[in-house]
Tab-separated table of C-alpha atoms in Angstrom:
chain	number	residue	atom	x	y	z
T	1	ASP	CA	186.279	25.058	169.022
T	2	ALA	CA	188.314	21.628	168.110
T	3	GLY	CA	189.297	21.363	164.669
T	4	VAL	CA	189.516	18.104	162.582
T	5	THR	CA	191.268	15.462	164.824
T	6	GLN	CA	192.566	12.302	163.432
T	7	SER	CA	193.836	9.135	165.155
T	8	PRO	CA	196.230	7.520	165.287
T	9	THR	CA	198.740	9.832	164.418
T	10	HIS	CA	201.399	7.301	163.130
T	11	LEU	CA	200.916	3.475	162.375
T	12	ILE	CA	202.933	0.710	161.168
T	13	LYS	CA	201.624	-2.457	159.459
T	14	THR	CA	203.024	-5.299	157.415
T	15	ARG	CA	201.616	-6.323	153.942
T	16	GLY	CA	198.319	-8.091	153.772
T	17	GLN	CA	196.843	-6.617	156.964
T	18	GLN	CA	193.833	-4.446	157.605
T	19	VAL	CA	193.826	-0.820	158.964
T	20	THR	CA	191.183	1.493	160.267
T	21	LEU	CA	191.988	5.191	160.587
T	22	ARG	CA	189.610	7.444	162.305
T	23	CYS	CA	188.573	11.231	161.872
T	24	SER	CA	186.329	13.424	163.701
T	25	PRO	CA	185.188	16.502	161.910
T	26	LYS	CA	185.178	20.174	162.977
T	27	SER	CA	182.520	21.215	165.077
T	28	GLY	CA	179.322	21.992	163.069
T	29	HIS	CA	180.697	20.180	159.783
T	30	ASP	CA	178.687	17.280	158.170
T	31	THR	CA	180.879	16.004	155.417
T	32	VAL	CA	184.102	14.386	155.445
T	33	SER	CA	186.516	13.459	152.671
T	34	TRP	CA	189.461	11.346	152.871
T	35	TYR	CA	192.874	12.020	150.839
T	36	GLN	CA	195.902	10.000	150.563
T	37	GLN	CA	199.264	11.641	150.227
T	38	ALA	CA	202.142	9.875	149.044
T	39	LEU	CA	205.721	11.085	149.800
T	40	GLY	CA	206.432	13.999	147.557
T	41	GLN	CA	202.991	14.281	145.876
T	42	GLY	CA	199.858	16.060	146.448
T	43	PRO	CA	196.959	14.790	148.051
T	44	GLN	CA	194.745	12.283	146.102
T	45	PHE	CA	190.964	12.214	146.832
T	46	ILE	CA	189.636	8.853	148.104
T	47	PHE	CA	185.946	9.392	148.967
T	48	GLN	CA	183.808	11.708	150.414
T	49	TYR	CA	180.794	11.040	153.012
T	50	TYR	CA	177.750	12.872	153.782
T	51	GLU	CA	174.516	11.959	155.499
T	52	GLU	CA	176.432	8.531	156.361
T	53	GLU	CA	176.714	7.755	152.517
T	54	GLU	CA	179.560	7.592	150.135
T	55	ARG	CA	178.908	10.579	147.806
T	56	GLN	CA	181.818	10.365	145.337
T	57	ARG	CA	184.814	8.243	144.996
T	58	GLY	CA	188.295	8.848	143.515
T	59	ASN	CA	190.229	6.234	141.646
T	60	PHE	CA	190.878	3.774	144.364
T	61	PRO	CA	190.058	0.239	144.596
T	62	ASP	CA	187.637	-1.640	146.710
T	63	ARG	CA	190.145	-2.390	149.222
T	64	PHE	CA	189.623	1.170	150.569
T	65	SER	CA	186.215	1.420	152.314
T	66	GLY	CA	184.775	4.013	154.592
T	67	HIS	CA	181.974	4.841	157.076
T	68	GLN	CA	180.356	7.858	158.403
T	69	PHE	CA	178.548	7.845	162.094
T	70	PRO	CA	175.609	9.681	163.054
T	71	ASN	CA	177.926	12.105	164.755
T	72	TYR	CA	179.349	12.795	161.544
T	73	SER	CA	182.875	11.416	162.444
T	74	SER	CA	184.271	8.843	159.802
T	75	GLU	CA	186.498	5.816	159.441
T	76	LEU	CA	188.669	4.894	156.491
T	77	ASN	CA	189.365	0.974	156.212
T	78	VAL	CA	191.996	-0.390	154.009
T	79	ASN	CA	192.040	-4.252	153.785
T	80	ALA	CA	195.034	-6.288	152.185
T	81	LEU	CA	197.707	-3.694	152.865
T	82	LEU	CA	200.299	-3.212	150.005
T	83	LEU	CA	203.556	-1.445	150.383
T	84	GLY	CA	202.262	1.339	147.907
T	85	ASP	CA	199.793	2.188	150.749
T	86	SER	CA	202.289	3.674	152.779
T	87	ALA	CA	201.151	7.456	152.978
T	88	LEU	CA	199.981	10.286	154.816
T	89	TYR	CA	196.058	9.853	155.164
T	90	LEU	CA	194.362	13.371	155.460
T	91	CYS	CA	190.691	13.904	156.663
T	92	ALA	CA	188.867	17.011	155.708
T	93	SER	CA	185.790	18.352	156.881
T	94	SER	CA	183.273	21.021	155.563
T	95	SER	CA	179.773	21.992	155.878
T	96	ARG	CA	177.124	21.934	153.100
T	97	LEU	CA	174.789	24.131	154.626
T	98	THR	CA	176.833	26.768	156.135
T	99	SER	CA	179.866	26.788	153.972
T	100	GLY	CA	179.426	29.821	151.540
T	101	LYS	CA	180.917	30.036	148.185
T	102	LYS	CA	184.041	28.640	149.010
T	103	ASN	CA	182.713	25.293	150.505
T	104	GLU	CA	186.104	25.174	152.157
T	105	GLN	CA	187.464	22.125	153.598
T	106	PHE	CA	189.408	21.932	156.957
T	107	PHE	CA	191.964	19.504	157.081
T	108	GLY	CA	193.187	17.271	160.035
T	109	PRO	CA	196.885	16.381	161.054
T	110	GLY	CA	197.011	13.494	159.075
T	111	THR	CA	197.889	9.720	159.981
T	112	ARG	CA	201.029	8.471	158.630
T	113	LEU	CA	200.728	4.769	157.628
T	114	THR	CA	203.871	2.791	156.860
T	115	VAL	CA	203.560	-0.770	155.332
T	116	LEU	CA	206.427	-2.865	155.614
M	1	ALA	CA	190.292	16.333	132.203
M	2	GLN	CA	190.620	18.461	135.292
M	3	LYS	CA	194.418	18.846	136.190
M	4	ILE	CA	196.486	21.186	138.457
M	5	THR	CA	200.003	21.903	137.408
M	6	GLN	CA	202.823	23.471	139.766
M	7	THR	CA	205.989	23.775	137.770
M	8	GLN	CA	208.336	24.843	140.480
M	9	PRO	CA	209.423	21.976	142.739
M	10	GLY	CA	211.423	24.375	144.994
M	11	MET	CA	211.771	28.055	145.469
M	12	PHE	CA	214.106	30.162	147.602
M	13	VAL	CA	213.290	33.575	148.682
M	14	GLN	CA	215.244	36.099	150.943
M	15	GLU	CA	213.295	37.144	154.426
M	16	LYS	CA	211.171	40.272	153.791
M	17	GLU	CA	211.049	39.869	150.115
M	18	ALA	CA	207.766	38.959	147.832
M	19	VAL	CA	207.577	35.698	145.914
M	20	THR	CA	205.322	34.207	143.339
M	21	LEU	CA	204.369	30.598	143.321
M	22	ASP	CA	203.038	29.365	140.029
M	23	CYS	CA	199.730	27.438	139.246
M	24	THR	CA	198.074	26.623	135.972
M	25	TYR	CA	194.926	24.649	135.903
M	26	ASP	CA	192.956	22.895	133.276
M	27	THR	CA	189.049	22.478	133.362
M	28	SER	CA	186.150	22.443	130.862
M	29	ASP	CA	183.611	23.441	133.711
M	30	PRO	CA	182.892	27.358	133.686
M	31	SER	CA	182.077	27.244	137.822
M	32	TYR	CA	185.320	26.194	139.673
M	33	GLY	CA	187.317	27.371	142.757
M	34	LEU	CA	190.787	27.617	143.139
M	35	PHE	CA	192.569	27.138	146.727
M	36	TRP	CA	195.858	27.471	148.044
M	37	TYR	CA	197.082	25.644	151.068
M	38	LYS	CA	200.196	25.422	153.269
M	39	GLN	CA	201.726	22.176	154.248
M	40	PRO	CA	204.506	22.541	157.181
M	41	SER	CA	206.496	19.547	158.155
M	42	SER	CA	203.915	18.729	160.617
M	43	GLY	CA	201.542	17.531	157.747
M	44	GLU	CA	198.325	19.768	158.243
M	45	MET	CA	196.991	21.244	155.294
M	46	ILE	CA	196.311	25.185	156.242
M	47	PHE	CA	194.019	27.083	154.004
M	48	LEU	CA	195.376	30.296	152.571
M	49	ILE	CA	193.379	31.867	150.066
M	50	TYR	CA	190.523	31.291	147.502
M	51	GLN	CA	189.376	32.512	144.230
M	52	GLY	CA	185.871	31.539	142.565
M	53	SER	CA	185.943	31.472	138.752
M	54	TYR	CA	183.232	34.204	138.516
M	55	ASP	CA	185.133	36.545	141.133
M	56	GLN	CA	185.874	39.873	139.344
M	57	GLN	CA	188.543	40.874	141.715
M	58	ASN	CA	191.887	39.003	142.652
M	59	ALA	CA	191.495	37.689	146.163
M	60	THR	CA	193.729	38.717	149.023
M	61	GLU	CA	194.354	37.545	152.525
M	62	GLY	CA	196.787	39.562	154.557
M	63	ARG	CA	200.231	38.850	153.116
M	64	TYR	CA	198.682	36.456	150.477
M	65	SER	CA	197.084	37.712	147.311
M	66	LEU	CA	196.195	35.346	144.274
M	67	ASN	CA	197.150	36.744	140.595
M	68	PHE	CA	194.210	35.110	138.945
M	69	GLN	CA	194.283	35.220	135.026
M	70	LYS	CA	191.394	33.390	133.561
M	71	ALA	CA	191.971	33.215	130.102
M	72	ARG	CA	195.732	31.949	130.877
M	73	LYS	CA	194.019	29.635	133.421
M	74	SER	CA	196.468	30.577	135.888
M	75	ALA	CA	196.155	31.381	139.669
M	76	ASN	CA	199.593	32.278	141.031
M	77	LEU	CA	200.080	32.992	144.677
M	78	VAL	CA	201.988	36.165	145.692
M	79	ILE	CA	203.296	36.124	149.264
M	80	SER	CA	204.821	39.509	150.524
M	81	ALA	CA	207.349	40.229	153.014
M	82	SER	CA	208.276	36.814	153.395
M	83	GLN	CA	208.839	35.473	156.884
M	84	LEU	CA	211.143	32.432	158.184
M	85	GLY	CA	207.590	30.702	159.425
M	86	ASP	CA	206.443	30.810	155.671
M	87	SER	CA	208.917	27.854	154.878
M	88	ALA	CA	206.693	24.837	153.916
M	89	MET	CA	204.994	22.890	150.936
M	90	TYR	CA	202.581	25.066	149.043
M	91	PHE	CA	199.840	23.337	147.184
M	92	CYS	CA	197.292	24.691	144.771
M	93	ALA	CA	194.073	22.904	144.479
M	94	MET	CA	190.917	23.174	142.556
M	95	ARG	CA	187.154	22.480	143.023
M	96	GLU	CA	185.003	21.920	139.958
M	97	GLY	CA	181.627	22.918	139.705
M	98	PRO	CA	179.380	25.203	141.648
M	99	VAL	CA	178.887	25.282	145.276
M	100	TYR	CA	175.236	24.223	146.450
M	101	GLY	CA	173.544	22.025	148.867
M	102	GLY	CA	174.195	18.469	147.456
M	103	ALA	CA	177.483	18.791	145.648
M	104	THR	CA	180.602	17.230	146.677
M	105	ASN	CA	183.600	19.631	146.796
M	106	LYS	CA	186.504	17.207	145.991
M	107	LEU	CA	189.732	19.031	145.556
M	108	ILE	CA	192.154	18.033	142.896
M	109	PHE	CA	195.648	19.169	143.952
M	110	GLY	CA	198.998	19.904	142.148
M	111	THR	CA	202.347	18.509	143.093
M	112	GLY	CA	203.485	21.168	145.192
M	113	THR	CA	206.278	23.896	145.687
M	114	LEU	CA	208.651	23.690	148.494
M	115	LEU	CA	209.416	27.196	149.750
M	116	ALA	CA	212.433	28.104	151.607
M	117	VAL	CA	212.917	31.532	153.321
M	118	GLN	CA	216.389	32.529	153.973
M	119	PRO	CA	217.295	34.948	156.601
């Protein structure tokens, strides 16, 4: 049973460029959340996708957008990259139907984005 | 506003000893969940233990236990018999609201505690 997978593992971009990060949820999961973790900080919630729609959004600008596909995989897009966007981007998946009271999120290994 | 506070940036513990990592939270919602995650240097967040706000007993998972003091809004993680492999960042996180179909399960994280286990 594959866990949450993310690609690529590392990425280097320059200011002003655009980037797309990808996430495949754990088998049986239908909900994908994205988090940004700056160096030395805890993860911060970007947004969550369920049924191909953005259900909740954190305090991030419109430069951050996403998509969820019918197979539940998801993409995170960031436009007009800034130096401050350098971070570890974590994807987490969960299931609304079978999660139980924990509604636990399973995290992927992350994509480390460096903006120069 | 919902908030998680971890006041210990770093902790040292001797191998085989117990260690307590502190976590306090702030929320006005009567229904919430508290999580502890471990993050090794590889970056992946590993779920350790969960405590629901209405759970009567403190949660335990193997060597991990959660000291839940609701009135004080604290949810400290206790690791017994520390092992070298326990060296990592530890994050306390909170999910506000009940768990039911249709609700989001957004997590709010603290800033973490770096635990170093010494031989």
